[in-house]
């Protein structure tokens, strides 16, 4: 089966083509250069750029996959969560293709897609635990079985990626902040003591306090006319940001001792410190298969949407009659995993 997948939930216009689980093409048109000067994503601009780019990205993905549009059997797309204007562009493109080709639609949850990016590396064994860390989400997801998701821990305020982006903006190191802070940290020292946020026995997270602690640290030093190195602030922040993720993963593994696969997912799973610490931690759990997605599939992409769609299509619960008229608009607001 040929799946054409579309992802447009935030600031990347993405289309991928899969033949079953084999990735034939994966095109990502990034909007970073347009949003960089605002220090974050401008939702209205993101929607307009998706509208401009989506048809070209579809064309390029089809051509790179060496197929023709009429070979497509299913059209998958991200249904949510994300920026509503951005999601709408991808959904309308998917509906238009479904109408044109008379093929079924496969709506996919964005975070489910992130988890299934790891499926390009290896098969999953269940139960599975996923740490989903991105610009908008910080969640621990327990999967009893294929496509069965249960959120067992989540952020009560900011997402970890959002904290990275805000600290980077404060240090004037550009957007997206994650890769910038990750790079700065490599030449910095863990010099400053920052509080461990939500350092308790729950599986929930909180990142707004850590962000405020960095703001206060910088303001106090500036008021005292003390000099500081951005690299040291970055290293001190990254150390705490990752340590709390690791602590909560450890707690979750204690609470769910039957886990067979552990997956890291989302943009922040590209973080070098987090990846190293996860490898180190999972050495104590030889019965668990740790799967870290390829760096190219950590951020937003449509390959992951296509992979998740593949498993949805072959599952018994897939409604093969899901055509344009049966995707209600409110699904964009129904984000439950
Ligand atoms: O998954 P993603 O591409 O988009 C969302 O669905 O949110 O994640 C984007 C987030 C941004 O906050 C970005 O700063 C962060 O992932 N990120 C990183 C790294 N690369 C991207 N955070 C920490 N370290 C990185 N290397």
Coordinates of N, CA, C and O in Angstrom, one line a residue, residues 81-227:
X81 N -2.6 17.6 18.2 CA -2.7 19.0 18.5 C -1.7 19.9 17.7 O -0.8 19.3 17.2
X82 N -1.9 21.2 17.7 CA -1.0 22.1 17.0 C -1.7 23.4 16.8 O -2.7 23.7 17.4
X83 N -1.1 24.2 16.0 CA -1.7 25.5 15.7 C -2.9 25.3 14.8 O -2.7 24.7 13.7
X84 N -4.0 25.8 15.2 CA -5.2 25.4 14.4 C -5.1 25.9 12.9 O -5.5 25.1 12.0
X85 N -4.6 27.1 12.7 CA -4.5 27.6 11.3 C -3.6 26.7 10.5 O -3.9 26.3 9.3
X86 N -2.5 26.3 11.1 CA -1.5 25.4 10.4 C -2.1 24.0 10.1 O -2.0 23.5 9.0
X87 N -2.8 23.5 11.1 CA -3.4 22.2 11.0 C -4.4 22.2 9.9 O -4.5 21.2 9.1
X88 N -5.2 23.3 9.8 CA -6.2 23.4 8.8 C -5.7 23.3 7.3 O -6.3 22.6 6.5
X89 N -4.5 23.9 7.1 CA -3.9 23.8 5.8 C -3.6 22.4 5.4 O -4.0 21.9 4.3
X90 N -3.0 21.6 6.3 CA -2.7 20.2 6.0 C -3.9 19.4 5.8 O -4.0 18.6 4.9
X91 N -4.9 19.7 6.7 CA -6.2 18.9 6.6 C -6.9 19.2 5.3 O -7.4 18.2 4.6
X92 N -6.9 20.4 4.9 CA -7.6 20.8 3.6 C -6.9 20.2 2.4 O -7.5 19.7 1.5
X93 N -5.6 20.2 2.5 CA -4.8 19.6 1.4 C -5.1 18.1 1.3 O -5.3 17.5 0.2
X94 N -5.2 17.5 2.5 CA -5.5 16.0 2.5 C -6.9 15.7 2.0 O -7.1 14.8 1.2
X95 N -7.8 16.5 2.4 CA -9.2 16.4 2.0 C -9.3 16.5 0.5 O -10.1 15.8 -0.2
X96 N -8.6 17.5 -0.1 CA -8.6 17.8 -1.5 C -8.1 16.6 -2.3 O -8.7 16.1 -3.3
X97 N -7.0 16.0 -1.8 CA -6.4 14.9 -2.4 C -7.4 13.7 -2.3 O -7.5 12.9 -3.3
X98 N -8.0 13.5 -1.2 CA -9.0 12.4 -1.0 C -10.1 12.5 -2.0 O -10.6 11.5 -2.5
X99 N -10.6 13.8 -2.2 CA -11.7 14.0 -3.1 C -11.2 13.7 -4.6 O -11.9 13.1 -5.3
X100 N -10.1 14.2 -4.9 CA -9.5 14.0 -6.2 C -9.3 12.6 -6.6 O -9.6 12.1 -7.6
X101 N -8.7 11.9 -5.6 CA -8.2 10.5 -5.9 C -9.2 9.4 -5.4 O -9.1 8.3 -5.7
X102 N -10.3 9.9 -4.7 CA -11.3 9.0 -4.1 C -10.6 7.9 -3.3 O -10.9 6.7 -3.4
X103 N -9.8 8.4 -2.3 CA -9.1 7.5 -1.4 C -9.4 7.9 0.0 O -9.7 9.0 0.3
X104 N -9.3 6.9 0.9 CA -9.6 7.2 2.3 C -8.6 8.1 3.0 O -7.4 8.1 2.7
X105 N -9.1 8.8 4.1 CA -8.2 9.6 4.9 C -7.8 8.9 6.2 O -8.6 8.1 6.7
X106 N -6.7 9.2 6.7 CA -6.2 8.6 8.0 C -5.8 9.7 8.9 O -4.6 10.2 8.8
X107 N -6.7 10.2 9.8 CA -6.3 11.3 10.7 C -5.4 10.7 11.8 O -5.7 9.7 12.4
X108 N -4.2 11.4 12.1 CA -3.3 10.9 13.0 C -3.0 12.0 14.1 O -2.8 13.2 13.8
X109 N -2.9 11.5 15.3 CA -2.5 12.4 16.4 C -1.0 12.7 16.3 O -0.2 11.8 16.1
X110 N -0.7 14.0 16.5 CA 0.7 14.4 16.3 C 1.7 13.7 17.2 O 2.8 13.3 16.8
X111 N 1.3 13.5 18.5 CA 2.2 12.9 19.4 C 2.3 11.4 19.2 O 3.4 10.8 19.4
X112 N 1.2 10.8 18.7 CA 1.3 9.4 18.3 C 2.3 9.2 17.2 O 3.2 8.3 17.2
X113 N 2.3 10.2 16.3 CA 3.2 10.2 15.2 C 4.7 10.3 15.7 O 5.5 9.5 15.3
X114 N 4.9 11.2 16.7 CA 6.3 11.3 17.2 C 6.7 10.0 17.8 O 7.9 9.6 17.6
X115 N 5.9 9.3 18.5 CA 6.3 8.0 19.1 C 6.6 7.0 18.0 O 7.6 6.3 18.0
X116 N 5.8 7.0 16.9 CA 6.0 6.0 15.8 C 7.2 6.3 15.0 O 7.6 5.5 14.1
X117 N 7.8 7.5 15.1 CA 9.1 7.8 14.4 C 10.2 6.7 14.8 O 11.0 6.4 14.0
X118 N 10.1 6.2 16.0 CA 11.1 5.2 16.5 C 10.9 3.9 15.8 O 11.7 3.0 15.8
X119 N 9.7 3.7 15.2 CA 9.4 2.4 14.5 C 10.2 2.3 13.2 O 10.3 1.2 12.7
X120 N 10.8 3.4 12.7 CA 11.7 3.2 11.6 C 13.0 2.5 12.0 O 13.8 2.1 11.1
X121 N 13.3 2.5 13.3 CA 14.5 1.9 13.8 C 14.3 0.4 14.0 O 15.0 -0.5 13.5
X122 N 13.2 0.1 14.8 CA 12.9 -1.3 15.2 C 11.5 -1.5 15.5 O 10.8 -0.5 15.8
X123 N 11.0 -2.7 15.5 CA 9.7 -3.1 15.9 C 9.5 -2.7 17.4 O 10.5 -2.7 18.2
X124 N 8.3 -2.4 17.8 CA 8.0 -2.2 19.3 C 7.6 -3.5 19.9 O 6.9 -4.3 19.3
X125 N 8.1 -3.6 21.2 CA 7.5 -4.7 22.0 C 6.7 -4.0 23.1 O 7.1 -3.0 23.7
X126 N 5.5 -4.6 23.5 CA 4.7 -3.9 24.4 C 4.7 -4.7 25.7 O 4.9 -5.9 25.7
X127 N 4.4 -4.0 26.9 CA 4.1 -2.6 27.1 C 5.3 -1.7 26.8 O 6.5 -2.1 27.0
X128 N 5.0 -0.5 26.3 CA 6.0 0.5 25.9 C 5.8 1.7 26.7 O 4.7 2.1 27.0
X129 N 7.0 2.4 27.1 CA 6.9 3.7 27.7 C 7.6 4.7 26.8 O 8.7 4.4 26.3
X130 N 6.9 5.8 26.6 CA 7.5 6.9 25.7 C 7.6 8.2 26.5 O 6.7 8.6 27.2
X131 N 8.8 8.8 26.3 CA 9.0 10.2 26.8 C 8.8 11.1 25.6 O 9.6 11.0 24.7
X132 N 7.7 11.8 25.6 CA 7.4 12.7 24.4 C 7.8 14.1 24.8 O 7.1 14.8 25.7
X133 N 8.8 14.6 24.2 CA 9.3 16.0 24.6 C 9.5 16.9 23.4 O 10.3 16.6 22.5
X134 N 8.7 17.9 23.3 CA 8.7 18.8 22.1 C 8.5 20.2 22.6 O 8.6 20.5 23.7
X135 N 8.2 21.1 21.6 CA 8.0 22.5 21.9 C 6.7 22.7 22.6 O 6.6 23.7 23.3
X136 N 5.8 21.8 22.5 CA 4.5 22.1 23.1 C 4.1 21.0 24.1 O 3.0 21.1 24.8
X137 N 4.9 19.9 24.2 CA 4.5 18.8 25.1 C 5.6 18.2 25.8 O 6.7 18.2 25.3
X138 N 5.3 17.8 27.0 CA 6.3 17.0 27.9 C 5.4 16.0 28.5 O 4.6 16.3 29.4
X139 N 5.5 14.7 28.0 CA 4.6 13.7 28.5 C 5.3 12.4 28.6 O 6.2 12.1 27.9
X140 N 4.8 11.6 29.6 CA 5.1 10.2 29.7 C 3.9 9.4 29.2 O 2.8 9.6 29.7
X141 N 4.1 8.6 28.2 CA 2.9 7.9 27.6 C 3.2 6.4 27.7 O 4.2 5.8 27.3
X142 N 2.2 5.7 28.3 CA 2.3 4.2 28.5 C 1.4 3.6 27.4 O 0.3 4.0 27.2
X143 N 2.0 2.7 26.7 CA 1.3 1.9 25.7 C 1.2 0.5 26.0 O 2.2 -0.2 26.0
X144 N 0.0 0.1 26.3 CA -0.2 -1.4 26.7 C -0.1 -2.2 25.4 O 0.4 -3.3 25.5
X145 N -0.5 -1.6 24.3 CA -0.5 -2.4 23.1 C -0.4 -1.4 21.9 O -0.5 -0.2 22.1
X146 N -0.4 -1.9 20.7 CA -0.3 -1.1 19.5 C -1.4 0.0 19.5 O -2.6 -0.4 19.7
X147 N -1.1 1.2 19.3 CA -2.0 2.3 19.2 C -2.9 2.6 20.5 O -3.9 3.2 20.4
X148 N -2.5 2.0 21.6 CA -3.2 2.2 22.8 C -2.4 3.1 23.7 O -1.4 2.7 24.3
X149 N -2.8 4.4 23.8 CA -2.0 5.4 24.5 C -2.7 5.8 25.8 O -3.9 6.0 25.9
X150 N -1.8 5.9 26.9 CA -2.3 6.4 28.1 C -1.3 7.4 28.7 O -0.1 7.0 28.9
X151 N -1.7 8.7 28.8 CA -0.7 9.7 29.4 C -0.6 9.5 30.9 O -1.6 9.6 31.6
X152 N 0.6 9.1 31.4 CA 0.7 8.8 32.8 C 1.4 10.0 33.5 O 1.5 10.0 34.7
X153 N 2.0 10.9 32.8 CA 2.6 12.1 33.4 C 2.7 13.2 32.3 O 2.8 12.9 31.1
X154 N 2.5 14.5 32.8 CA 2.6 15.5 31.8 C 3.0 16.9 32.5 O 2.9 17.0 33.7
X155 N 3.3 17.8 31.7 CA 3.7 19.1 32.2 C 2.5 19.9 32.7 O 1.4 19.8 32.1
X156 N 2.7 20.5 33.8 CA 1.6 21.3 34.4 C 1.6 22.7 33.8 O 0.6 23.5 34.0
X157 N 2.7 23.1 33.2 CA 2.7 24.5 32.6 C 3.5 24.4 31.3 O 3.0 23.9 30.3
X158 N 4.8 25.0 31.3 CA 5.5 25.0 30.0 C 6.0 23.6 29.7 O 6.3 22.8 30.5
X159 N 6.3 23.4 28.4 CA 6.9 22.2 27.9 C 8.4 22.4 27.9 O 8.9 23.6 27.9
X160 N 9.1 21.3 28.0 CA 10.6 21.5 28.1 C 11.2 22.2 26.9 O 12.1 23.1 27.0
X161 N 10.7 21.9 25.7 CA 11.2 22.6 24.5 C 10.9 24.1 24.5 O 11.8 24.9 24.1
X162 N 9.8 24.4 25.1 CA 9.4 25.8 25.2 C 10.4 26.5 26.2 O 10.8 27.7 25.9
X163 N 10.8 25.8 27.3 CA 11.7 26.4 28.2 C 13.1 26.6 27.5 O 13.7 27.7 27.7
X164 N 13.5 25.6 26.7 CA 14.7 25.8 25.9 C 14.6 27.0 25.0 O 15.6 27.8 24.9
X165 N 13.5 27.2 24.3 CA 13.3 28.3 23.4 C 13.4 29.6 24.2 O 13.9 30.6 23.7
X166 N 12.7 29.7 25.4 CA 12.7 30.9 26.1 C 14.1 31.3 26.7 O 14.5 32.4 26.7
X167 N 14.8 30.3 27.2 CA 16.1 30.6 27.7 C 17.0 31.0 26.6 O 17.8 32.0 26.7
X168 N 16.9 30.5 25.4 CA 17.7 30.9 24.2 C 17.4 32.3 23.8 O 18.3 33.1 23.5
X169 N 16.1 32.7 23.9 CA 15.7 34.0 23.6 C 16.3 35.0 24.6 O 16.9 36.1 24.2
X170 N 16.3 34.6 25.8 CA 16.9 35.4 26.9 C 18.4 35.6 26.6 O 19.0 36.7 26.9
X171 N 19.1 34.6 26.2 CA 20.5 34.6 25.9 C 20.8 35.2 24.5 O 22.0 35.2 24.1
X172 N 19.8 35.5 23.8 CA 19.8 36.0 22.4 C 20.6 35.0 21.5 O 21.5 35.4 20.8
X173 N 20.3 33.8 21.7 CA 21.0 32.7 20.9 C 20.2 32.2 19.8 O 20.6 31.2 19.1
X174 N 19.0 32.8 19.5 CA 18.2 32.4 18.3 C 17.2 31.4 18.5 O 17.0 30.8 19.6
X175 N 16.4 31.1 17.5 CA 15.3 30.2 17.5 C 15.5 29.1 16.4 O 15.9 29.5 15.3
X176 N 15.2 27.9 16.6 CA 14.7 27.3 17.8 C 15.9 27.2 18.9 O 17.0 27.0 18.5
X177 N 15.5 27.3 20.1 CA 16.5 27.4 21.2 C 17.2 26.1 21.5 O 18.3 26.1 22.0
X178 N 16.5 25.0 21.3 CA 17.0 23.7 21.8 C 18.4 23.4 21.2 O 19.4 23.3 21.9
X179 N 18.5 23.4 19.9 CA 19.8 23.1 19.3 C 20.9 24.2 19.7 O 22.1 23.8 19.9
X180 N 20.5 25.4 19.8 CA 21.4 26.5 20.2 C 22.0 26.3 21.6 O 23.2 26.4 21.9
X181 N 21.0 26.0 22.6 CA 21.5 25.8 24.0 C 22.3 24.5 24.1 O 23.3 24.5 24.8
X182 N 21.9 23.5 23.3 CA 22.6 22.2 23.3 C 24.1 22.5 22.9 O 25.0 22.0 23.5
X183 N 24.2 23.3 21.9 CA 25.6 23.6 21.3 C 26.4 24.4 22.3 O 27.5 24.1 22.6
X184 N 25.8 25.5 22.9 CA 26.5 26.4 23.8 C 26.9 25.5 25.1 O 28.0 25.7 25.6
X185 N 26.0 24.6 25.5 CA 26.3 23.8 26.7 C 27.6 23.1 26.6 O 28.3 22.8 27.6
X186 N 28.0 22.7 25.4 CA 29.1 21.8 25.2 C 30.4 22.5 25.6 O 31.4 21.9 26.0
X187 N 30.4 23.9 25.5 CA 31.6 24.6 25.9 C 31.4 25.4 27.2 O 32.2 26.3 27.5
X188 N 30.4 25.0 28.0 CA 30.1 25.7 29.2 C 30.3 24.8 30.4 O 30.5 23.6 30.3
X189 N 30.3 25.4 31.6 CA 30.5 24.7 32.9 C 29.1 24.7 33.6 O 28.4 25.7 33.6
X190 N 28.8 23.6 34.4 CA 27.6 23.6 35.2 C 28.0 24.4 36.5 O 28.4 23.9 37.5
X191 N 27.9 25.8 36.4 CA 28.4 26.7 37.4 C 27.3 27.2 38.3 O 27.6 27.6 39.4
X192 N 26.1 27.2 37.8 CA 25.1 27.9 38.6 C 24.1 26.8 39.1 O 23.7 25.9 38.4
X193 N 23.6 27.1 40.4 CA 22.7 26.2 41.0 C 21.3 26.6 40.6 O 20.9 27.7 40.9
X194 N 20.6 25.8 39.9 CA 19.2 26.1 39.5 C 18.3 25.1 40.2 O 18.7 23.9 40.3
X195 N 17.0 25.5 40.5 CA 16.2 24.5 41.2 C 15.7 23.4 40.3 O 15.4 23.6 39.1
X196 N 15.5 22.2 40.9 CA 15.0 21.1 40.1 C 13.4 21.2 40.1 O 12.8 21.2 41.2
X197 N 12.8 21.5 39.0 CA 11.3 21.7 39.0 C 10.5 20.5 39.3 O 10.9 19.4 38.8
X198 N 9.5 20.6 40.1 CA 8.5 19.5 40.4 C 9.3 18.2 40.8 O 9.1 17.1 40.3
X199 N 10.2 18.5 41.7 CA 11.1 17.4 42.1 C 10.4 16.5 43.2 O 10.7 16.6 44.4
X200 N 9.3 15.8 42.8 CA 8.5 15.1 43.7 C 8.3 13.6 43.2 O 9.0 13.3 42.2
X201 N 7.4 12.9 43.8 CA 7.3 11.5 43.4 C 6.2 11.3 42.3 O 5.8 10.2 42.0
X202 N 5.6 12.4 41.8 CA 4.6 12.3 40.7 C 5.4 12.1 39.4 O 6.6 12.3 39.3
X203 N 4.6 11.8 38.4 CA 5.2 11.7 37.0 C 5.0 12.9 36.2 O 5.2 12.9 35.0
X204 N 4.5 14.0 36.9 CA 4.3 15.2 36.2 C 5.5 16.1 36.2 O 6.4 15.9 37.0
X205 N 5.5 17.1 35.3 CA 6.6 18.0 35.1 C 6.2 19.4 35.2 O 5.0 19.8 35.1
X206 N 7.1 20.3 35.4 CA 6.8 21.8 35.4 C 8.1 22.5 35.0 O 9.2 22.2 35.5
X207 N 8.0 23.3 34.0 CA 9.2 24.0 33.5 C 9.2 25.5 33.6 O 10.2 26.2 33.3
X208 N 8.0 26.1 34.1 CA 8.0 27.5 34.1 C 8.9 28.1 35.2 O 9.5 29.2 35.1
X209 N 9.0 27.4 36.3 CA 9.8 27.8 37.4 C 11.3 27.8 37.1 O 12.0 28.7 37.5
X210 N 11.7 26.8 36.3 CA 13.1 26.8 35.9 C 13.4 27.9 35.0 O 14.5 28.6 35.1
X211 N 12.5 28.2 34.1 CA 12.7 29.4 33.2 C 12.8 30.7 34.0 O 13.7 31.5 33.7
X212 N 11.9 30.8 35.0 CA 12.0 32.1 35.8 C 13.3 32.1 36.6 O 13.8 33.2 36.8
X213 N 13.8 31.0 37.1 CA 15.0 31.0 37.8 C 16.2 31.4 36.9 O 17.0 32.2 37.4
X214 N 16.1 31.1 35.6 CA 17.2 31.5 34.7 C 17.1 33.0 34.5 O 18.1 33.8 34.5
X215 N 15.8 33.5 34.4 CA 15.6 35.0 34.2 C 16.2 35.7 35.4 O 16.9 36.7 35.2
X216 N 15.8 35.2 36.6 CA 16.2 35.9 37.8 C 17.8 35.9 38.0 O 18.4 36.9 38.3
X217 N 18.3 34.8 37.6 CA 19.8 34.6 37.7 C 20.5 35.7 36.8 O 21.4 36.4 37.3
X218 N 20.0 35.8 35.6 CA 20.6 36.7 34.7 C 20.4 38.2 35.1 O 21.3 39.0 35.2
X219 N 19.2 38.5 35.6 CA 18.9 39.9 36.0 C 19.7 40.2 37.2 O 20.3 41.3 37.3
X220 N 19.8 39.3 38.2 CA 20.6 39.6 39.4 C 22.1 39.9 39.0 O 22.7 40.8 39.5
X221 N 22.6 39.1 38.1 CA 24.0 39.2 37.8 C 24.2 40.6 37.0 O 25.2 41.3 37.2
X222 N 23.2 40.9 36.2 CA 23.3 42.1 35.4 C 23.3 43.4 36.4 O 24.0 44.3 36.2
X223 N 22.4 43.2 37.4 CA 22.2 44.3 38.3 C 23.5 44.5 39.1 O 23.9 45.6 39.4
X224 N 24.2 43.4 39.4 CA 25.4 43.5 40.2 C 26.6 43.8 39.3 O 27.8 43.7 39.7
X225 N 26.3 44.0 38.0 CA 27.4 44.2 37.0 C 28.4 43.1 36.9 O 29.6 43.3 36.7
X226 N 27.9 41.8 37.2 CA 28.8 40.7 37.2 C 28.8 40.1 35.8 O 27.8 40.1 35.1
X227 N 30.0 39.7 35.3 CA 30.0 39.2 33.9 C 29.7 37.7 34.0 O 29.9 37.1 35.1

